[in-house]
Coordinates of C-alpha atoms and ligand atoms in Angstrom, one line a residue:
M3 CA 0.0 0.0 0.0
R4 CA 1.4 3.4 -1.0
A5 CA 0.1 6.9 -0.3
S6 CA 1.8 10.1 -1.3
G7 CA 0.9 13.7 -0.5
L8 CA -2.4 12.4 1.0
T9 CA -4.4 15.3 2.2
K10 CA -8.0 15.8 3.7
R11 CA -9.5 19.1 4.3
F12 CA -12.8 19.6 6.2
G13 CA -13.5 23.3 5.5
Q14 CA -10.8 25.3 7.2
L15 CA -9.3 22.2 9.0
T16 CA -6.6 20.1 7.4
A17 CA -7.1 16.8 9.1
V18 CA -4.5 14.9 7.1
D19 CA -1.6 17.0 5.6
G20 CA 0.6 15.7 2.8
L21 CA 1.0 12.1 4.2
N22 CA 3.5 9.8 2.6
L23 CA 3.1 6.2 3.5
R24 CA 4.3 2.8 2.4
V25 CA 3.0 -0.5 3.9
N26 CA 4.6 -3.8 2.7
R27 CA 2.8 -7.1 2.3
A28 CA 2.2 -9.1 5.5
E29 CA 3.4 -6.3 7.7
V30 CA 1.7 -5.3 10.9
F31 CA 1.8 -1.5 10.5
G32 CA 0.7 0.5 13.6
F33 CA -0.7 4.0 13.4
L34 CA -0.1 5.8 16.5
G35 CA -1.2 9.4 17.5
P36 CA -3.0 11.6 19.9
N37 CA -6.8 12.1 19.6
G38 CA -7.8 13.9 16.5
C39 CA -4.5 13.6 14.7
G40 CA -6.2 12.1 11.7
K41 CA -5.8 8.3 12.1
S42 CA -9.3 7.5 11.2
T43 CA -9.6 10.0 8.4
T44 CA -6.4 8.5 6.9
I45 CA -7.7 4.8 7.3
R46 CA -11.0 5.7 5.8
M47 CA -9.3 7.3 2.7
L48 CA -7.1 4.3 2.4
C49 CA -10.0 2.0 2.1
G50 CA -11.8 4.2 -0.3
L51 CA -14.6 5.3 2.0
L52 CA -13.7 9.0 2.0
L53 CA -12.5 11.1 -0.9
P54 CA -9.0 12.8 -0.4
S55 CA -8.6 16.5 -1.1
A56 CA -5.3 15.8 -2.7
G57 CA -2.7 13.0 -3.1
E58 CA -2.4 9.5 -4.6
I59 CA -3.2 6.2 -3.0
E60 CA -2.3 2.7 -4.4
V61 CA -3.6 -0.4 -2.5
L62 CA -2.8 -3.9 -3.7
G63 CA -2.1 -2.6 -7.2
C64 CA -5.4 -0.6 -7.4
R65 CA -5.7 3.1 -7.5
I66 CA -8.0 4.8 -4.9
P67 CA -10.7 6.1 -5.4
Q68 CA -10.9 5.1 -9.0
D69 CA -10.7 1.3 -8.4
A70 CA -12.3 1.4 -5.0
E71 CA -15.1 -0.8 -6.0
P72 CA -13.2 -4.0 -7.1
L73 CA -10.8 -3.4 -4.2
K74 CA -13.6 -3.9 -1.6
R75 CA -13.4 -7.6 -2.2
H76 CA -9.8 -7.7 -1.1
I77 CA -9.8 -5.4 1.9
G78 CA -11.4 -5.8 5.4
Y79 CA -12.2 -2.9 7.5
M80 CA -13.0 -2.8 11.3
T81 CA -14.0 0.4 13.3
Q82 CA -13.5 1.2 17.0
K83 CA -17.4 1.3 17.4
F84 CA -19.2 -2.0 17.0
S85 CA -21.0 -1.7 13.6
L86 CA -22.7 -5.0 13.4
Y87 CA -26.5 -5.4 14.2
E88 CA -27.0 -5.8 17.8
D89 CA -30.6 -7.2 17.4
L90 CA -29.3 -10.1 15.2
T91 CA -27.6 -13.2 16.6
V92 CA -23.9 -13.9 16.1
G93 CA -24.6 -16.4 13.4
E94 CA -27.2 -14.2 11.6
N95 CA -24.7 -11.3 11.6
L96 CA -22.1 -13.4 9.8
E97 CA -24.6 -14.9 7.4
F98 CA -25.8 -11.4 6.5
L99 CA -22.3 -10.3 5.9
A100 CA -21.5 -13.4 3.8
T101 CA -24.5 -12.5 1.6
V102 CA -23.3 -8.9 1.2
Q103 CA -19.8 -10.3 0.2
G104 CA -21.4 -12.7 -2.3
L105 CA -20.1 -16.0 -0.8
D106 CA -22.2 -18.9 -2.0
R107 CA -24.3 -20.8 0.7
R108 CA -21.9 -23.8 1.1
E109 CA -18.8 -21.7 1.2
A110 CA -20.4 -19.3 3.6
R111 CA -21.5 -22.1 6.0
Q112 CA -18.1 -23.6 6.1
R113 CA -16.2 -20.3 6.6
I114 CA -18.7 -19.1 9.4
D115 CA -18.2 -22.4 11.2
E116 CA -14.4 -22.0 10.9
L117 CA -14.5 -18.4 12.1
L118 CA -16.8 -19.2 15.1
E119 CA -14.4 -21.8 16.2
R120 CA -11.3 -19.8 15.6
Y121 CA -12.7 -16.7 17.5
W122 CA -14.1 -18.7 20.4
L123 CA -17.7 -17.8 19.5
A124 CA -19.0 -21.4 18.6
D125 CA -21.2 -21.6 21.6
R126 CA -22.6 -18.1 21.2
R127 CA -24.0 -18.5 17.6
K128 CA -27.6 -18.1 18.7
Q129 CA -26.8 -15.2 21.1
L130 CA -28.0 -11.6 20.1
A131 CA -24.8 -9.6 19.4
G132 CA -26.0 -6.7 21.5
T133 CA -25.8 -8.9 24.7
M134 CA -22.2 -9.8 24.3
S135 CA -19.2 -8.3 26.2
G136 CA -16.9 -5.7 24.5
G137 CA -14.2 -8.2 23.8
Q138 CA -16.7 -10.9 22.4
K139 CA -18.1 -8.1 20.2
Q140 CA -14.7 -7.3 18.8
R141 CA -14.0 -10.9 18.1
L142 CA -17.3 -11.0 16.1
A143 CA -16.4 -7.8 14.3
L144 CA -13.0 -9.4 13.4
A145 CA -14.7 -12.5 12.1
G146 CA -17.0 -10.3 10.0
A147 CA -14.1 -8.4 8.6
V148 CA -12.1 -11.4 7.5
L149 CA -15.0 -13.5 6.2
H150 CA -14.1 -12.9 2.7
K151 CA -10.4 -13.6 3.3
P152 CA -9.1 -10.1 2.5
D153 CA -5.5 -9.6 1.7
L154 CA -5.4 -6.3 3.6
L155 CA -7.2 -5.5 6.9
L156 CA -7.5 -2.0 8.2
L157 CA -8.4 -1.7 11.9
D158 CA -9.3 1.6 13.5
E159 CA -8.6 1.4 17.3
P160 CA -10.1 -2.1 17.4
T161 CA -9.3 -2.6 21.1
S162 CA -10.4 0.6 22.6
A163 CA -13.4 -0.8 24.3
V164 CA -11.9 -4.1 25.7
D165 CA -10.0 -5.3 28.8
P166 CA -6.2 -6.1 28.7
Q167 CA -6.7 -9.9 28.6
S168 CA -9.1 -9.5 25.6
R169 CA -6.7 -7.1 23.9
R170 CA -3.9 -9.8 24.2
E171 CA -6.1 -12.4 22.6
F172 CA -7.2 -10.1 19.9
W173 CA -3.5 -9.3 19.0
D174 CA -2.8 -13.0 19.0
S175 CA -5.5 -13.3 16.4
L176 CA -4.0 -10.4 14.4
F177 CA -0.6 -12.1 14.4
E178 CA -2.1 -15.3 13.2
L179 CA -3.6 -13.4 10.2
A180 CA -0.3 -11.7 9.4
E181 CA 1.4 -15.0 9.5
A182 CA -1.1 -16.3 7.0
G183 CA -0.1 -13.4 4.7
T184 CA -2.7 -10.7 5.6
T185 CA -1.3 -7.2 5.6
L186 CA -2.5 -5.2 8.6
L187 CA -2.8 -1.6 9.3
V188 CA -4.0 -0.9 12.8
S189 CA -4.4 2.3 14.8
T190 CA -4.0 2.3 18.5
H191 CA -3.6 4.5 21.6
Y192 CA -1.7 1.8 23.5
M193 CA 2.0 1.6 23.7
D194 CA 2.1 -2.1 24.3
E195 CA 0.2 -2.6 21.0
A196 CA 2.4 -0.3 19.3
E197 CA 5.5 -2.2 20.4
R198 CA 4.1 -5.3 18.9
C199 CA 3.9 -3.8 15.3
T200 CA 6.5 -4.6 12.8
R201 CA 6.5 -1.0 11.7
L202 CA 4.9 2.3 13.2
G203 CA 3.9 5.6 11.8
I204 CA 3.3 8.3 14.4
L205 CA 0.9 10.9 13.3
D206 CA 0.5 14.4 14.8
A207 CA -1.9 17.1 13.6
G208 CA -2.3 15.2 10.4
R209 CA 1.4 14.8 9.6
L210 CA 3.5 11.7 9.7
V211 CA 6.2 12.7 12.3
A212 CA 8.0 9.4 12.7
D213 CA 8.1 6.1 10.7
G214 CA 10.1 2.9 11.3
S215 CA 10.2 -0.2 13.4
P216 CA 9.8 0.2 17.2
A217 CA 13.5 -0.6 17.6
E218 CA 14.6 2.0 14.8
L219 CA 12.4 4.7 16.4
M220 CA 13.9 4.1 19.8
A221 CA 17.4 4.0 18.5
A222 CA 16.9 7.4 16.6
L223 CA 15.5 9.1 19.8
P224 CA 17.3 12.5 20.2
G225 CA 18.7 12.2 23.6
R226 CA 18.5 10.0 26.7
P227 CA 15.5 9.5 29.0
L228 CA 15.7 10.2 32.7
V229 CA 13.4 9.3 35.6
V230 CA 12.9 11.9 38.3
E231 CA 11.5 10.4 41.5
C232 CA 10.1 12.8 44.1
A233 CA 7.2 13.5 46.2
Q234 CA 5.6 16.1 43.9
P235 CA 6.3 15.2 40.3
R236 CA 4.1 18.0 39.1
Q237 CA 6.2 20.6 41.1
A238 CA 9.4 19.1 39.5
Q239 CA 7.7 19.4 36.1
R240 CA 7.0 23.1 36.7
A241 CA 10.5 23.7 37.8
L242 CA 12.0 22.1 34.7
Q243 CA 9.5 23.8 32.3
G244 CA 11.3 25.8 29.6
A245 CA 14.8 24.4 30.6
E246 CA 17.0 24.4 27.4
E247 CA 18.2 20.8 28.1
V248 CA 14.7 19.4 28.3
I249 CA 13.1 18.2 25.1
A250 CA 9.9 16.8 26.6
M251 CA 8.5 15.6 29.9
A252 CA 5.6 13.3 30.9
Q253 CA 4.4 12.4 34.4
I254 CA 4.2 8.6 34.5
G255 CA 2.4 7.6 37.7
A256 CA 4.4 9.0 40.7
T257 CA 7.6 9.8 38.6
L258 CA 8.5 12.2 36.0
R259 CA 10.1 11.0 32.7
V260 CA 12.3 13.7 31.2
L261 CA 13.9 13.5 27.8
S262 CA 17.1 15.6 27.3
A263 CA 19.5 15.9 24.4
V264 CA 22.6 17.0 26.4
D265 CA 25.2 14.6 27.8
D266 CA 25.3 16.1 31.3
A267 CA 21.4 16.4 31.6
H268 CA 21.5 14.1 34.6
E269 CA 23.6 16.7 36.7
R270 CA 22.0 19.7 35.2
I271 CA 18.5 18.6 36.0
A272 CA 19.4 17.4 39.6
R273 CA 21.0 21.0 40.1
R274 CA 17.9 22.9 38.8
L275 CA 15.6 20.9 41.0
A276 CA 17.9 21.5 44.1
E277 CA 18.0 25.1 43.3
Q278 CA 14.2 25.1 43.7
S279 CA 14.5 23.1 46.9
I280 CA 12.9 20.1 45.3
E281 CA 14.1 16.9 46.8
A282 CA 14.5 14.3 44.0
T283 CA 16.5 11.5 42.7
V284 CA 17.5 11.6 39.1
K285 CA 18.2 8.5 37.4
P286 CA 19.1 7.5 33.7
T287 CA 16.7 4.9 32.2
E288 CA 16.1 2.7 29.1
A289 CA 14.4 4.4 26.2
N290 CA 10.9 3.1 25.3
L291 CA 8.3 3.9 22.7
E292 CA 6.6 6.2 25.0
D293 CA 9.7 8.5 25.0
V294 CA 9.6 8.5 21.2
F295 CA 5.9 9.5 21.2
V296 CA 6.5 12.3 23.7
A297 CA 9.6 13.5 21.7
V298 CA 7.9 13.6 18.4
T299 CA 4.4 14.8 19.4
H300 CA 5.5 17.0 22.4
R301 CA 2.5 15.6 24.2
P302 CA 2.3 13.5 27.4
L303 CA 0.9 10.0 26.8
E304 CA -1.9 10.4 29.4
R305 CA -3.4 13.1 27.4
A306 CA -2.9 11.3 24.1
G307 CA -4.7 8.2 25.4
A308 CA -7.2 9.9 27.6
S309 CA -10.4 9.3 25.7
S310 CA -12.0 6.9 23.2
Ligands
LIG16 N1 -16.5 14.5 8.6 C1 -15.8 15.4 9.3 N2 -16.1 16.7 9.2 C2 -15.4 17.6 9.9 N3 -14.2 17.4 10.6 C3 -14.0 16.1 10.6 C4 -14.6 15.0 10.1 N4 -14.0 13.8 10.4 C5 -12.9 14.1 11.2 N5 -13.0 15.5 11.4 C6 -11.8 16.2 12.1 O1 -10.7 15.8 11.6 C7 -9.6 15.7 12.7 C8 -9.1 14.3 12.6 O2 -10.1 13.4 13.0 P1 -9.8 11.8 13.0 O3 -11.2 11.2 13.5 O4 -9.2 11.3 11.8 O5 -8.7 11.6 14.2 P2 -8.2 10.3 14.9 O6 -6.8 10.5 15.0 O7 -8.8 9.2 14.4 O8 -8.8 10.7 16.4 P3 -9.2 9.7 17.6 O9 -8.1 8.9 18.1 O10 -9.9 10.5 18.5 O11 -10.3 8.6 16.9 C9 -10.3 16.1 13.9 O12 -10.1 17.4 14.2 C10 -11.8 15.8 13.5 O13 -12.7 16.7 14.4

């Protein structure tokens, strides 16, 4: 999948701004970014549901939007909001989708049986979809999205409404699909999910601000992360605000994570805090994706993942 100069304007707002993107076959490409940075808009353009204001898209050898119709048979799309029929049973939802996808009756019956088994839904076939838990609904939505064996699956924050255990199971299912050759593009707010992607694109205000494997992004981090442990992390954050050696800061639980580009940051930060009579321990720490996120978006993670 390739996109170049991809842009979407809604009136005065440029939601996606000149995005260049390349996703290779069987890759698990993660889209990471704060709320409203343009992830959903990009995904909707990539699967031909939304017309770009400018730019070119090529998916599985087809040009979007010109060839969007034949491409629909080869791609699957799953949104963060449950979009199946709550007043139909699990089985009826899949049967309906199989009809929409043009599967013949025998083929549909076989495929539905297979997917109900694979996604642990076999004993829920007759249950109304609306009465299932968040995790079960997402498994059903995934079964629906892969019913026609798409080559490319686009998932827009598929795990935002499910608990950590269900998220892990859901990701196991995604890797199973990738292993079988499906290309996956998945947007997420969660760092643990981002870490599992083979490649990541970080979006901020409609622009791609980082692109690479999690290891590459961490290696390219400008500077070294430090952890400041003190009784009042917010007070420490205020004391370091605007300091020239600080690239970015984020409060993580009871500690403050500080990114700095200078070699003697450790001593300089400890001195600044001492000058303001803030008792703190400053320690170097291993870089993680959260640091990359904070460095490229200049936003703390809590705010980025606060809603949806
Ligand atoms: N149909 C629309 N009309 C007007 N503005 C829109 C429309 N769709 C999206 N936007 C705006 O475009 C921007 C990007 O929205 P988008 O939903 O793509 O972000 P996102 O990164 O998916 O956010 P979230 O993580 O909250 O789902 C936002 O400012 C949003 O309000």
